[in-house]
């Protein structure tokens, strides 16, 4: 899956970090960063992060048929 966070919407609430800590984390300045191409094993956690983000800044796309999306 491919994960995108809109920096114009994100307000650093951090709900995504709690929902999917293997994909989202805080950098040294407490700004959220994420793995843009996480394993599908984390898909459920990422979907939870999408639903928990209060400003709907996170979008996900499935990978293409050969893993390129
Ligand atoms: S939950 Fe949404 S607003 Fe909060 S840090 Fe994550 S992407 Fe940004």
XYZ file of C-alpha atoms and ligand atoms in Angstrom:
77
model
C 0.000 0.000 0.000
C 1.029 3.579 -0.511
C 0.453 6.099 2.294
C 0.310 9.852 1.813
C -0.109 12.578 4.421
C -1.184 16.008 3.225
C 1.183 18.418 5.018
C -1.261 21.258 4.456
C -3.907 19.423 6.480
C -1.819 17.639 9.117
C -1.858 19.426 12.461
C 0.475 17.011 14.292
C -2.272 15.564 16.452
C -0.413 12.251 16.502
C -3.449 9.971 16.456
C -1.829 8.119 13.551
C 1.257 7.390 15.652
C -0.854 5.711 18.302
C -2.968 3.816 15.750
C -0.098 2.539 13.578
C 3.246 2.963 15.376
C 5.032 0.720 12.858
C 4.184 3.186 10.094
C 3.893 6.611 11.759
C 6.283 8.148 14.276
C 7.451 11.507 15.547
C 10.775 12.957 14.494
C 13.110 14.779 16.875
C 11.020 17.930 16.468
C 7.810 16.047 17.317
C 6.647 16.313 13.724
C 4.911 13.189 12.433
C 6.744 11.190 9.775
C 5.648 8.001 8.067
C 6.681 5.073 5.909
C 5.156 5.844 2.496
C 5.236 2.205 1.365
C 4.559 0.043 4.409
C 4.059 -3.693 4.336
C 0.499 -4.809 3.744
C 0.811 -6.496 7.131
C 0.154 -3.042 8.612
C -2.877 -2.295 6.435
C -5.421 -2.654 9.214
C -3.476 -0.329 11.501
C -3.095 2.217 8.710
C -6.836 2.117 8.031
C -7.403 2.777 11.717
C -5.022 5.737 11.491
C -6.969 7.087 8.521
C -10.208 6.875 10.465
C -8.689 8.465 13.581
C -7.035 11.432 11.873
C -9.215 14.390 12.888
C -8.418 16.389 9.751
C -8.509 13.493 7.231
C -4.938 14.174 6.162
C -4.032 10.534 5.446
C -4.842 8.779 2.182
C -3.994 5.228 1.159
C -3.784 3.524 -2.214
C -3.403 -0.134 -3.004
C -0.241 -1.143 -4.819
C -0.404 -1.855 -8.515
C -0.437 -5.446 -9.787
C 3.359 -5.712 -9.652
C 3.902 -3.752 -6.470
C 4.456 -0.407 -8.176
C 1.891 2.203 -7.282
S -3.431 12.031 12.968
Fe -3.592 13.282 11.115
S -3.256 15.382 11.808
Fe -2.511 14.009 13.394
S -0.336 13.721 12.985
Fe -1.413 12.050 12.003
S -1.793 12.803 9.907
Fe -1.289 14.568 11.135
